[in-house]
Amino acid sequence: MDERLDAIFSALSDPTRRAILARLANGKATVAELADPFELSQPAISKHLKVLEQAGLIRSGREANSRPRILEPAALKTIADWVADYRRFWDESFDRLDDYLSKVQGYEK
Amino acid sequence: MDERLDAIFSALSDPTRRAILARLANGKATVAELADPFELSQPAISKHLKVLEQAGLIRSGREANSRPRILEPAALKTIADWVADYRRFWDESFDRLDDYLSKVQGYEK
DNA sequence: CAGCTATATAGCTAAATGGTTATATTCTGT
DNA sequence: ACAGAATATAACCATTTAGCTATATAGCTG
């Protein structure tokens, strides 16, 4: 599962790709539609889409002439699950937080 | 906030760095302690720590001869908040999920 | 202050990344 | 079958990254 996390986090580290995901949250979109907001060449967008697809964050369809993309929620859930393991560190409702904060003194911001 | 997300996701895309965070979830640790589980040189670990610190995921302290690291939960919360925006896509309790799944037909796995 | 310990920095290299332009592929419509 | 539209792939380039070894810095201890 480690390699899967590598690919997902790496895919998400690019703002263009996160913007593409945000767009796909509104429903499926063609490559041309996804490329529209950016000042990037079409191949650059195709590359980003390939990265997202290989990370499992999106899927490709086929519709007449175009190959629309849709969001693949499972990969995002993988990230949510990973980060949830650290939730106790910022969620005040956990008793351990105070302990933790007390240890934190003397660490430069 | 976009650059912040870039740095955090990018930092998390490396398994060594995620393992370092996991170790720090058990409390502060020195560089030597953090390096121990890995077959990497000490400078390599220092580099990883720098990446984590610049992403705001950890902080450095000073204790006698050593510079122990601690977890910085805020950056992880940033990720949790970001991914939470997509929660409706995998959480069955949201009505829209069915709509979404119906659209998904015909997309290759 | 000399030497040891802990860690950081410098300088190097190989591989990966993100962009480009040019070209290939696939489907639609005439 | 052909022309055009939508998208993918190839080949290239510059930058970043992750590792290494060698060396520098900071603090402790005799």
PDB file of N, CA, C and O (backbone and C1' of nucleotides) in Angstrom, chain C residues 2 4-5 11 14 17 19 23 25-29:
ATOM      1  P    DA C   2      44.273  22.329  21.297  1.00  0.00           P
ATOM      2  O5'  DA C   2      44.063  20.759  21.431  1.00  0.00           O
ATOM      3  C5'  DA C   2      44.283  20.134  22.713  1.00  0.00           C
ATOM      4  C4'  DA C   2      43.759  18.723  22.647  1.00  0.00           C
ATOM      5  C3'  DA C   2      43.501  18.236  21.216  1.00  0.00           C
ATOM      6  O3'  DA C   2      43.733  16.825  21.178  1.00  0.00           O
ATOM      7  C1'  DA C   2      41.448  18.421  22.382  1.00  0.00           C
ATOM      8  P    DC C   4      38.964  11.092  19.688  1.00  0.00           P
ATOM      9  O5'  DC C   4      37.405  11.001  20.030  1.00  0.00           O
ATOM     10  C5'  DC C   4      37.000  10.817  21.393  1.00  0.00           C
ATOM     11  C4'  DC C   4      35.536  11.176  21.507  1.00  0.00           C
ATOM     12  C3'  DC C   4      34.699  10.595  20.362  1.00  0.00           C
ATOM     13  O3'  DC C   4      33.614   9.880  20.924  1.00  0.00           O
ATOM     14  C1'  DC C   4      34.286  12.919  20.618  1.00  0.00           C
ATOM     15  P    DT C   5      32.574   9.158  19.972  1.00  0.00           P
ATOM     16  O5'  DT C   5      31.363  10.195  20.055  1.00  0.00           O
ATOM     17  C5'  DT C   5      30.840  10.599  21.312  1.00  0.00           C
ATOM     18  C4'  DT C   5      29.617  11.437  21.042  1.00  0.00           C
ATOM     19  C3'  DT C   5      28.714  10.848  19.957  1.00  0.00           C
ATOM     20  O3'  DT C   5      27.379  10.973  20.394  1.00  0.00           O
ATOM     21  C1'  DT C   5      29.364  13.033  19.353  1.00  0.00           C
ATOM     22  P    DG C  11      30.193  24.181  -2.550  1.00  0.00           P
ATOM     23  O5'  DG C  11      30.487  22.850  -3.384  1.00  0.00           O
ATOM     24  C5'  DG C  11      31.416  21.880  -2.876  1.00  0.00           C
ATOM     25  C4'  DG C  11      31.300  20.619  -3.703  1.00  0.00           C
ATOM     26  C3'  DG C  11      30.822  20.864  -5.139  1.00  0.00           C
ATOM     27  O3'  DG C  11      31.545  20.004  -5.994  1.00  0.00           O
ATOM     28  C1'  DG C  11      29.379  19.352  -4.111  1.00  0.00           C
ATOM     29  P    DA C  14      26.152   9.882 -13.338  1.00  0.00           P
ATOM     30  O5'  DA C  14      24.725   9.275 -12.959  1.00  0.00           O
ATOM     31  C5'  DA C  14      24.612   8.458 -11.784  1.00  0.00           C
ATOM     32  C4'  DA C  14      23.142   8.147 -11.586  1.00  0.00           C
ATOM     33  C3'  DA C  14      22.386   7.880 -12.881  1.00  0.00           C
ATOM     34  O3'  DA C  14      21.445   6.851 -12.642  1.00  0.00           O
ATOM     35  C1'  DA C  14      21.503   9.820 -11.826  1.00  0.00           C
ATOM     36  P    DT C  17       8.461  11.019 -11.258  1.00  0.00           P
ATOM     37  O5'  DT C  17       8.517  12.564 -11.677  1.00  0.00           O
ATOM     38  C5'  DT C  17       8.889  13.530 -10.707  1.00  0.00           C
ATOM     39  C4'  DT C  17       8.775  14.895 -11.328  1.00  0.00           C
ATOM     40  C3'  DT C  17       7.466  15.114 -12.080  1.00  0.00           C
ATOM     41  O3'  DT C  17       6.893  16.306 -11.565  1.00  0.00           O
ATOM     42  C1'  DT C  17       9.316  15.731 -13.411  1.00  0.00           C
ATOM     43  P    DG C  19       3.493  21.694 -15.726  1.00  0.00           P
ATOM     44  O5'  DG C  19       3.871  22.098 -17.234  1.00  0.00           O
ATOM     45  C5'  DG C  19       4.599  23.254 -17.497  1.00  0.00           C
ATOM     46  C4'  DG C  19       5.536  23.107 -18.680  1.00  0.00           C
ATOM     47  C3'  DG C  19       4.915  22.911 -20.067  1.00  0.00           C
ATOM     48  O3'  DG C  19       4.387  24.110 -20.584  1.00  0.00           O
ATOM     49  C1'  DG C  19       6.972  21.732 -19.824  1.00  0.00           C
ATOM     50  P    DT C  23       6.405  17.185 -37.630  1.00  0.00           P
ATOM     51  O5'  DT C  23       5.622  15.923 -37.050  1.00  0.00           O
ATOM     52  C5'  DT C  23       6.399  14.886 -36.443  1.00  0.00           C
ATOM     53  C4'  DT C  23       5.457  13.831 -35.901  1.00  0.00           C
ATOM     54  C3'  DT C  23       4.493  13.264 -36.933  1.00  0.00           C
ATOM     55  O3'  DT C  23       4.544  11.853 -36.814  1.00  0.00           O
ATOM     56  C1'  DT C  23       3.330  13.886 -35.010  1.00  0.00           C
ATOM     57  P    DT C  25       0.232   5.757 -35.524  1.00  0.00           P
ATOM     58  O5'  DT C  25      -1.158   5.902 -34.769  1.00  0.00           O
ATOM     59  C5'  DT C  25      -1.166   5.890 -33.352  1.00  0.00           C
ATOM     60  C4'  DT C  25      -2.543   6.271 -32.882  1.00  0.00           C
ATOM     61  C3'  DT C  25      -3.668   5.489 -33.556  1.00  0.00           C
ATOM     62  O3'  DT C  25      -4.360   4.827 -32.527  1.00  0.00           O
ATOM     63  C1'  DT C  25      -4.159   7.793 -33.482  1.00  0.00           C
ATOM     64  P    DT C  26      -5.440   3.683 -32.857  1.00  0.00           P
ATOM     65  O5'  DT C  26      -6.836   4.388 -32.604  1.00  0.00           O
ATOM     66  C5'  DT C  26      -6.963   5.281 -31.491  1.00  0.00           C
ATOM     67  C4'  DT C  26      -8.284   5.996 -31.614  1.00  0.00           C
ATOM     68  C3'  DT C  26      -9.346   5.205 -32.384  1.00  0.00           C
ATOM     69  O3'  DT C  26     -10.520   5.268 -31.615  1.00  0.00           O
ATOM     70  C1'  DT C  26      -9.134   7.367 -33.272  1.00  0.00           C
ATOM     71  P    DC C  27     -11.781   4.268 -31.958  1.00  0.00           P
ATOM     72  O5'  DC C  27     -12.901   5.321 -32.388  1.00  0.00           O
ATOM     73  C5'  DC C  27     -13.274   6.324 -31.432  1.00  0.00           C
ATOM     74  C4'  DC C  27     -13.881   7.480 -32.169  1.00  0.00           C
ATOM     75  C3'  DC C  27     -15.098   7.098 -33.025  1.00  0.00           C
ATOM     76  O3'  DC C  27     -16.222   7.758 -32.477  1.00  0.00           O
ATOM     77  C1'  DC C  27     -13.626   8.585 -34.163  1.00  0.00           C
ATOM     78  P    DT C  28     -17.661   7.722 -33.218  1.00  0.00           P
ATOM     79  O5'  DT C  28     -17.597   9.030 -34.112  1.00  0.00           O
ATOM     80  C5'  DT C  28     -17.350  10.295 -33.473  1.00  0.00           C
ATOM     81  C4'  DT C  28     -17.738  11.414 -34.403  1.00  0.00           C
ATOM     82  C3'  DT C  28     -19.041  11.188 -35.171  1.00  0.00           C
ATOM     83  O3'  DT C  28     -19.778  12.400 -35.131  1.00  0.00           O
ATOM     84  C1'  DT C  28     -17.256  11.527 -36.700  1.00  0.00           C
ATOM     85  P    DG C  29     -21.210  12.502 -35.858  1.00  0.00           P
ATOM     86  O5'  DG C  29     -20.863  13.158 -37.270  1.00  0.00           O
ATOM     87  C5'  DG C  29     -19.978  14.291 -37.320  1.00  0.00           C
ATOM     88  C4'  DG C  29     -19.843  14.744 -38.757  1.00  0.00           C
ATOM     89  C3'  DG C  29     -21.124  14.616 -39.580  1.00  0.00           C
ATOM     90  O3'  DG C  29     -21.141  15.669 -40.535  1.00  0.00           O
ATOM     91  C1'  DG C  29     -19.471  13.272 -40.538  1.00  0.00           C
TER      92       DG C  29
END
